Coordinates of C-alpha atoms in Angstrom, one line a residue:
Chain O
M678 CA -19.0 -16.6 -31.9
N679 CA -19.4 -13.6 -34.1
Q680 CA -16.0 -11.7 -34.2
S681 CA -17.7 -8.3 -33.7
L682 CA -19.6 -9.5 -30.7
K683 CA -16.5 -11.1 -29.2
L684 CA -14.6 -7.8 -29.6
K685 CA -17.4 -5.9 -27.7
E686 CA -17.7 -8.5 -25.0
L687 CA -13.9 -8.5 -24.5
T688 CA -13.7 -4.7 -24.4
A689 CA -16.4 -4.6 -21.7
F690 CA -14.5 -7.2 -19.7
I691 CA -11.1 -5.5 -20.0
A692 CA -12.8 -2.2 -18.9
D693 CA -14.2 -3.8 -15.8
Y694 CA -11.0 -5.8 -15.1
A695 CA -8.7 -2.7 -15.4
S696 CA -11.1 -0.6 -13.4
V697 CA -11.3 -3.1 -10.5
L698 CA -7.5 -3.5 -10.5
L699 CA -6.8 0.2 -10.5
G700 CA -9.4 0.9 -7.9
S701 CA -7.9 -1.8 -5.6
G702 CA -4.5 0.1 -5.6
V703 CA -2.6 -1.8 -8.3
H704 CA 0.1 0.2 -10.1
C705 CA -0.6 1.1 -13.8
T706 CA 2.1 -1.0 -15.5
R707 CA 0.7 -4.2 -14.0
V708 CA -2.9 -3.3 -15.2
V709 CA -1.7 -2.6 -18.7
R710 CA 0.5 -5.7 -18.9
N711 CA -2.3 -8.0 -17.6
S712 CA -4.9 -6.5 -19.9
R713 CA -2.6 -6.9 -22.9
R714 CA -1.9 -10.5 -21.9
I715 CA -5.6 -11.3 -21.8
C716 CA -6.2 -9.6 -25.2
E717 CA -3.3 -11.5 -26.8
A718 CA -5.0 -14.7 -25.8
Y719 CA -7.9 -13.7 -28.0
D720 CA -5.7 -12.3 -30.8
M721 CA -6.7 -8.7 -30.0
E722 CA -4.7 -5.6 -29.4
V723 CA -5.4 -3.1 -26.6
S724 CA -4.3 0.5 -26.0
M725 CA -5.1 2.2 -22.7
M726 CA -5.0 5.7 -21.4
I727 CA -5.2 5.8 -17.6
L728 CA -6.3 8.9 -15.8
A729 CA -6.8 9.5 -12.1
S730 CA -10.5 8.8 -12.2
S731 CA -11.2 7.0 -15.5
I732 CA -9.7 4.7 -18.1
I733 CA -10.0 5.1 -21.9
L734 CA -9.3 1.9 -23.7
T735 CA -9.4 0.8 -27.3
L736 CA -9.4 -2.8 -28.5
V737 CA -8.5 -3.6 -32.1
D738 CA -9.2 -6.8 -34.0
P739 CA -6.3 -7.2 -36.5
Q740 CA -8.3 -9.7 -38.6
T741 CA -11.3 -7.5 -39.3
E742 CA -9.6 -4.2 -38.4
E743 CA -12.6 -3.4 -36.3
I744 CA -12.1 -1.0 -33.3
C745 CA -14.1 -0.8 -30.0
T746 CA -13.5 2.0 -27.5
E747 CA -14.8 2.3 -24.0
V748 CA -14.5 4.9 -21.2
V749 CA -14.8 3.5 -17.7
P750 CA -14.7 5.2 -14.3
I751 CA -12.2 4.0 -11.6
H752 CA -14.2 3.5 -8.4
Q753 CA -12.2 3.9 -5.1
L754 CA -12.2 0.4 -3.7
P755 CA -10.5 -0.8 -0.6
V756 CA -6.9 -1.9 -1.4
S757 CA -6.7 -5.6 -1.9
F758 CA -3.4 -7.5 -2.5
E759 CA -5.3 -10.8 -2.8
L760 CA -7.3 -9.4 -5.7
N761 CA -4.1 -8.1 -7.3
S762 CA -2.5 -11.5 -7.0
E763 CA -5.6 -13.5 -8.1
L764 CA -6.4 -11.3 -11.1
S765 CA -2.8 -11.4 -12.3
A766 CA -3.0 -15.2 -12.0
L767 CA -6.3 -15.1 -14.0
S768 CA -4.6 -13.3 -16.8
W769 CA -1.9 -16.0 -17.1
K770 CA -4.6 -18.7 -16.9
V771 CA -6.4 -17.2 -19.9
H772 CA -3.1 -16.7 -21.7
D773 CA -2.1 -20.4 -21.2
R774 CA -5.5 -22.1 -21.5
H775 CA -7.6 -19.9 -23.8
E776 CA -10.9 -19.9 -22.0
S777 CA -14.1 -18.4 -23.4
V778 CA -14.9 -14.7 -22.5
A779 CA -18.0 -15.9 -20.6
D780 CA -15.9 -18.3 -18.4
L781 CA -13.4 -15.5 -17.9
R782 CA -16.2 -13.2 -16.7
R783 CA -17.6 -15.8 -14.4
E784 CA -14.2 -16.4 -12.7
F785 CA -13.6 -12.6 -12.5
K786 CA -16.9 -12.2 -10.7
A787 CA -16.1 -15.0 -8.3
L788 CA -12.8 -13.5 -7.4
C789 CA -14.3 -10.0 -6.9
D790 CA -17.0 -11.5 -4.6
K791 CA -14.5 -13.4 -2.5
P792 CA -15.0 -12.2 1.2
R793 CA -12.3 -10.1 2.7
M794 CA -10.5 -10.9 6.0
N795 CA -12.7 -10.8 9.1
S796 CA -13.2 -7.2 10.2
W797 CA -12.6 -7.9 13.9
L798 CA -9.4 -9.9 13.1
V799 CA -8.2 -7.0 11.0
T800 CA -8.9 -4.6 13.9
L801 CA -7.0 -6.7 16.3
L802 CA -4.0 -7.0 13.9
V803 CA -4.0 -3.3 13.2
S804 CA -4.0 -2.5 16.9
V805 CA -1.1 -4.9 17.6
A806 CA 0.7 -3.4 14.5
N807 CA 0.3 0.2 15.8
A808 CA 1.5 -0.8 19.3
C809 CA 4.6 -2.4 17.7
F810 CA 5.0 0.8 15.7
C811 CA 5.1 2.7 19.0
R812 CA 7.9 0.4 20.1
L813 CA 9.8 1.1 16.9
F814 CA 9.6 4.8 17.7
D815 CA 11.2 4.1 21.1
G816 CA 7.9 4.0 23.1
D817 CA 7.6 2.1 26.3
W818 CA 5.2 -0.8 27.2
K819 CA 2.7 1.7 28.8
G820 CA 2.7 3.7 25.6
M821 CA 2.2 0.5 23.6
L822 CA -0.8 -0.5 25.6
V823 CA -2.4 3.0 25.2
V824 CA -1.7 2.9 21.5
F825 CA -3.3 -0.5 21.2
F826 CA -6.5 0.6 22.9
S827 CA -6.8 3.9 21.1
T828 CA -6.1 2.2 17.7
F829 CA -8.7 -0.5 18.4
V830 CA -11.4 2.1 19.1
G831 CA -10.3 4.4 16.3
F832 CA -10.2 1.6 13.7
R833 CA -13.7 0.4 14.7
L834 CA -14.9 4.0 14.4
L835 CA -13.3 4.3 10.9
R836 CA -15.0 1.1 9.7
W837 CA -18.4 2.4 11.1
L838 CA -18.0 5.8 9.5
K839 CA -17.2 4.2 6.1
K840 CA -20.2 1.9 6.4
K841 CA -22.3 5.0 7.0
G842 CA -20.9 6.5 3.8
V843 CA -19.1 9.4 5.5
D844 CA -16.5 11.1 3.3
H845 CA -13.1 9.5 3.7
F846 CA -11.2 12.8 4.6
L847 CA -13.8 13.8 7.2
A848 CA -13.7 10.3 8.6
V849 CA -9.9 10.5 9.0
I850 CA -10.2 13.8 10.8
L851 CA -12.8 12.4 13.2
V852 CA -10.9 9.2 13.8
S853 CA -7.6 11.0 14.2
F854 CA -9.2 13.2 16.8
V855 CA -10.9 10.4 18.7
S856 CA -7.7 8.1 18.8
S857 CA -5.4 10.9 19.9
F858 CA -8.0 12.2 22.4
L859 CA -8.2 8.7 24.0
A860 CA -4.4 8.3 24.0
S861 CA -4.0 11.8 25.6
F862 CA -6.7 11.1 28.1
M863 CA -5.2 7.8 29.2
L864 CA -1.7 9.4 29.5
C865 CA -2.5 12.8 31.0
F866 CA -2.4 11.5 34.6
S867 CA 0.8 9.5 34.2
Q868 CA 4.4 10.9 34.5
V869 CA 5.7 9.3 31.3
D870 CA 6.4 11.3 28.1
A871 CA 3.2 11.0 26.1
T872 CA 4.4 12.6 22.9
I873 CA 5.4 9.3 21.1
A874 CA 2.3 7.4 22.2
V875 CA -0.1 10.2 21.2
A876 CA 1.6 10.8 17.8
T877 CA 1.7 7.0 17.1
S878 CA -2.0 6.5 18.0
V879 CA -3.0 8.0 14.6
L880 CA -0.3 6.6 12.4
F881 CA -2.4 3.5 11.5
M882 CA -4.1 5.8 9.0
I883 CA -0.9 6.9 7.2
P884 CA -1.6 5.9 3.6
G885 CA 1.6 3.9 3.1
V886 CA 0.2 1.8 0.1
P887 CA -0.7 4.8 -2.1
M888 CA 2.6 6.5 -1.2
I889 CA 4.6 3.5 -2.5
T890 CA 2.3 2.8 -5.5
G891 CA 2.4 6.5 -6.4
V892 CA 6.2 6.5 -6.6
I893 CA 6.2 3.2 -8.5
D894 CA 3.8 4.8 -11.1
I895 CA 6.0 7.8 -11.4
I896 CA 9.1 5.7 -11.9
E897 CA 7.3 3.7 -14.6
N898 CA 6.3 6.9 -16.4
H899 CA 2.6 7.0 -15.4
I900 CA 3.2 10.5 -14.0
L901 CA -0.4 11.7 -13.8
I902 CA -1.9 8.9 -11.8
G903 CA 1.3 8.7 -9.7
F904 CA 1.0 12.3 -8.6
A905 CA -2.8 11.9 -8.1
R906 CA -2.1 9.0 -5.7
L907 CA 0.6 11.0 -3.9
M908 CA -1.7 14.1 -3.6
R909 CA -4.5 11.9 -2.1
A910 CA -2.0 10.5 0.4
L911 CA -0.8 14.0 1.3
L912 CA -4.4 15.1 1.9
I913 CA -4.9 12.2 4.3
V914 CA -1.7 13.1 6.2
L915 CA -3.0 16.7 6.4
C916 CA -6.4 15.4 7.8
L917 CA -4.5 13.3 10.4
A918 CA -2.6 16.4 11.6
V919 CA -5.8 18.4 11.8
G920 CA -7.6 15.8 14.0
L921 CA -4.6 15.4 16.2
S922 CA -4.1 19.1 16.7
I923 CA -7.7 19.5 17.9
S924 CA -7.1 17.0 20.7
M925 CA -3.8 18.6 21.5
V926 CA -5.4 22.0 21.8
I927 CA -8.0 20.5 24.2
F928 CA -5.4 18.8 26.4
Q929 CA -2.5 21.2 26.3
G930 CA -4.2 24.5 25.8
S931 CA -2.0 25.1 22.8
L932 CA -0.1 23.0 20.2
L933 CA 3.1 23.5 22.2
Chain W
M1322 CA 22.4 -4.4 20.5
I1323 CA 21.5 -7.9 19.3
E1324 CA 18.6 -8.1 21.7
E1325 CA 17.3 -4.7 20.6
T1326 CA 17.7 -5.6 16.9
L1327 CA 15.7 -8.8 17.4
I1328 CA 12.9 -6.9 19.3
R1329 CA 12.7 -4.4 16.5
A1330 CA 12.7 -7.1 13.9
V1331 CA 9.7 -8.9 15.6
C1332 CA 7.9 -5.5 16.1
A1333 CA 8.4 -4.7 12.4
A1334 CA 7.1 -8.2 11.4
F1335 CA 3.9 -7.7 13.4
A1336 CA 3.6 -4.1 12.2
A1337 CA 3.8 -5.3 8.6
L1338 CA 1.3 -8.0 9.2
G1339 CA -1.2 -5.6 10.8
F1340 CA -0.9 -2.8 8.4
G1341 CA -0.8 -5.3 5.5
A1342 CA -4.1 -6.9 6.9
V1343 CA -6.0 -3.7 6.1
S1344 CA -5.0 -4.2 2.4
N1345 CA -6.4 -7.8 2.3
P1346 CA -3.3 -9.8 1.6
S1347 CA -3.6 -13.5 0.6
R1348 CA -3.1 -15.9 3.5
K1349 CA -0.2 -17.7 1.7
S1350 CA 1.7 -14.4 1.5
L1351 CA 1.6 -13.6 5.2
P1352 CA 4.7 -15.5 6.3
G1353 CA 6.7 -14.0 3.5
I1354 CA 5.5 -10.4 4.4
M1355 CA 6.6 -11.0 8.0
I1356 CA 10.0 -12.4 7.1
L1357 CA 10.7 -9.6 4.6
A1358 CA 9.7 -6.9 7.1
A1359 CA 11.7 -8.3 9.9
V1360 CA 14.9 -8.8 7.8
G1361 CA 14.5 -5.4 6.1
Y1362 CA 14.0 -3.5 9.3
A1363 CA 16.8 -5.3 11.1
V1364 CA 19.2 -4.6 8.2
R1365 CA 18.3 -0.9 8.2
Y1366 CA 18.6 -0.7 12.0
V1367 CA 22.0 -2.4 12.0
L1368 CA 23.3 -0.2 9.1
M1369 CA 22.2 2.9 10.9
Q1370 CA 23.4 2.0 14.4
L1371 CA 26.6 0.0 13.7
A1372 CA 27.8 1.2 10.3
G1373 CA 26.6 4.8 11.0
W1374 CA 24.8 5.1 7.6
D1375 CA 22.1 7.7 7.2
I1376 CA 18.4 6.8 7.1
A1377 CA 18.1 7.2 3.3
T1378 CA 21.1 5.0 2.3
S1379 CA 20.3 2.3 4.9
T1380 CA 16.7 2.3 3.7
L1381 CA 17.8 1.9 0.1
A1382 CA 20.1 -1.1 1.0
A1383 CA 17.3 -2.7 3.1
A1384 CA 14.7 -2.2 0.4
L1385 CA 17.0 -3.6 -2.3
L1386 CA 17.4 -6.8 -0.2
M1387 CA 13.6 -6.9 0.4
G1388 CA 13.1 -6.5 -3.4
F1389 CA 15.3 -9.5 -4.2
G1390 CA 13.7 -11.4 -1.3
S1391 CA 10.2 -10.7 -2.6
L1392 CA 11.2 -12.0 -6.0
W1393 CA 12.4 -15.3 -4.5
L1394 CA 9.4 -15.6 -2.1
G1395 CA 7.0 -14.6 -4.9
S1396 CA 8.1 -17.5 -7.0
V1397 CA 7.6 -19.8 -4.1
V1398 CA 4.0 -18.7 -3.2
H1399 CA 3.0 -17.5 -6.7
C1400 CA 2.3 -13.9 -5.7
P1401 CA 3.4 -10.7 -7.4
M1402 CA 6.4 -9.0 -5.9
T1403 CA 4.5 -5.8 -5.0
T1404 CA 1.9 -7.8 -2.9
L1405 CA 4.9 -9.0 -0.7
Y1406 CA 7.2 -6.0 -0.5
I1407 CA 4.6 -3.2 -0.2
P1408 CA 3.1 -4.4 3.1
A1409 CA 6.7 -5.4 4.3
L1410 CA 7.9 -1.8 3.6
L1411 CA 5.0 -0.2 5.6
P1412 CA 6.9 -0.3 9.0
M1413 CA 9.6 1.7 7.2
V1414 CA 7.3 4.4 5.8
P1415 CA 8.4 7.6 7.5
G1416 CA 4.9 8.3 8.9
M1417 CA 6.3 10.2 11.9
Y1418 CA 8.3 12.5 9.7
A1419 CA 5.3 13.1 7.4
Y1420 CA 3.1 13.9 10.4
K1421 CA 5.8 16.2 11.9
A1422 CA 6.1 18.0 8.5
V1423 CA 2.4 18.8 8.4
F1424 CA 2.4 19.6 12.1
S1425 CA 5.2 22.1 11.6
I1426 CA 3.0 24.0 9.1
I1427 CA 0.3 24.3 11.7
L1428 CA 2.8 25.5 14.3
F1429 CA 4.4 27.9 11.8
M1430 CA 1.0 29.5 11.1
Q1431 CA 0.3 29.8 14.9
N1432 CA 3.6 31.5 15.5
L1433 CA 3.7 34.0 12.6
G1434 CA 4.0 36.9 15.1
T1435 CA 7.3 35.5 16.7
Q1436 CA 9.9 35.5 13.9
A1437 CA 12.4 33.2 15.6
E1438 CA 9.9 30.5 16.4
A1439 CA 8.3 30.8 13.0
F1440 CA 11.7 30.2 11.3
L1441 CA 12.3 27.2 13.6
Y1442 CA 9.0 25.6 12.5
L1443 CA 9.7 26.4 8.9
N1444 CA 13.1 24.8 9.2
N1445 CA 11.5 21.7 10.9
F1446 CA 9.0 21.5 8.0
F1447 CA 11.7 21.4 5.3
L1448 CA 13.8 19.0 7.3
N1449 CA 10.9 16.6 7.8
V1450 CA 9.7 16.9 4.2
I1451 CA 13.2 16.2 2.8
I1452 CA 13.5 13.1 5.0
T1453 CA 10.0 11.8 4.2
V1454 CA 10.4 12.2 0.4
T1455 CA 13.9 10.8 0.3
V1456 CA 13.1 7.8 2.4
I1457 CA 10.0 7.0 0.4
L1458 CA 11.9 7.3 -2.8
C1459 CA 14.8 5.2 -1.6
M1460 CA 12.5 2.4 -0.4
T1461 CA 10.4 2.3 -3.5
V1462 CA 13.4 2.5 -5.9
G1463 CA 15.3 -0.1 -3.9
A1464 CA 12.5 -2.6 -3.7
S1465 CA 11.4 -2.1 -7.4
L1466 CA 15.0 -2.3 -8.8
P1467 CA 14.9 -6.2 -9.0
M1468 CA 11.7 -5.8 -11.0
F1469 CA 13.6 -3.9 -13.7
I1470 CA 16.7 -6.0 -13.5
L1471 CA 14.9 -9.4 -13.7
S1472 CA 11.7 -8.1 -15.4
R1473 CA 10.9 -11.4 -17.3
R1474 CA 10.9 -13.4 -14.1
A1475 CA 9.2 -10.7 -12.0
T1476 CA 6.2 -10.5 -14.4
S1477 CA 5.5 -14.2 -14.5
L1478 CA 5.4 -15.0 -10.7
T1479 CA 1.6 -15.6 -10.7
R1480 CA 1.9 -18.1 -13.7
Y1481 CA 0.9 -21.6 -12.7
R1482 CA 2.4 -23.9 -15.2
N1483 CA 2.8 -27.6 -15.5
R1484 CA 6.6 -27.3 -15.4
K1485 CA 7.1 -31.0 -16.2
K1486 CA 4.9 -30.6 -19.3
D1487 CA 6.8 -27.5 -20.3
R1488 CA 10.1 -29.2 -20.1
T1489 CA 8.8 -32.1 -22.2
D1490 CA 7.5 -29.6 -24.8
I1491 CA 10.9 -27.9 -24.9
G1492 CA 12.6 -31.2 -25.2
A1493 CA 10.3 -32.2 -28.0

């Protein structure tokens, strides 16, 4: 293959590869390392500049000293640990077996198109998880049951709102309101302390993954994207509190 | 105490499984995530209840253990460390403190007229923010430390190699 064409083809591939990885919540160092590993397999060198919403990358062919630069946006994709794992494995596969760029592209597409876990199964698991979370915060079995039900309804609503293309922050406020409203409604006639159950009913939306990944990025000197991830997580927590406070105002007359 | 620790460990395992499921983990990593979460949470709970350690130090110790555990489990199931320890850490994310911190701001704004109550909520805000930030830092640093100590091993967990062939190559 023409060396110049190969450089262009590889640059386009690395741009897509890095964009998908970053959009899926992978920390920067892994993205840079994997991209470098793939480029080394084709005797190319890569330099990357990662920003919160885009990547600027330059590939250099040391033989011809030709340079190719591309700017690619990072699309917000759902976090996927499977994609993280499989795409890392793909970079090692290329490194060890030297496949053609076309084969690499084909495998990449197949991995990206792989179906995610069944939506109803995820809803069930999240509901059980949040009920267990209620127990970890010293909630009783009645509270756990209420949290399970309100999480189930809330998570389905979140999925539906996302499908309809509603803004993520607005969706979090709405879901937080509905989940806490349901939990408050179910507990308002009982004598038990509802505080733990109501507060836990919205915690399934706490952005734990961006919080941890953001700190990893900061530790590994990718300060900008680290702070961007933490700020997004903070905004989501803020939205949670807003939704919850609306239902508390309805049920208790005041936030106290 | 033992019974309560076991109940909490099981709850943490299912919490990690459920919250991890949102992030689409690979099926082969699920048992590892549950084991790490159960052990990590139990260790933190025991350190806090029996040894009397504070939440930050016990989280750091538990996260360190989970980091080394994920390194070992990662080499068994060929998954990056982060795909194992991030979901396992989720039950330890101080979500309640983060929520209380934001909630304190709202309450503070509602009680600006009453100075004593406003100061109480301001105090609560700083208390919860400090706990949230410290715990998140401790758990991330603790779990990531093995990645820095054994970086060569940590970065090649997803490499499928014909080990027999490699050994022959080295021998040759």
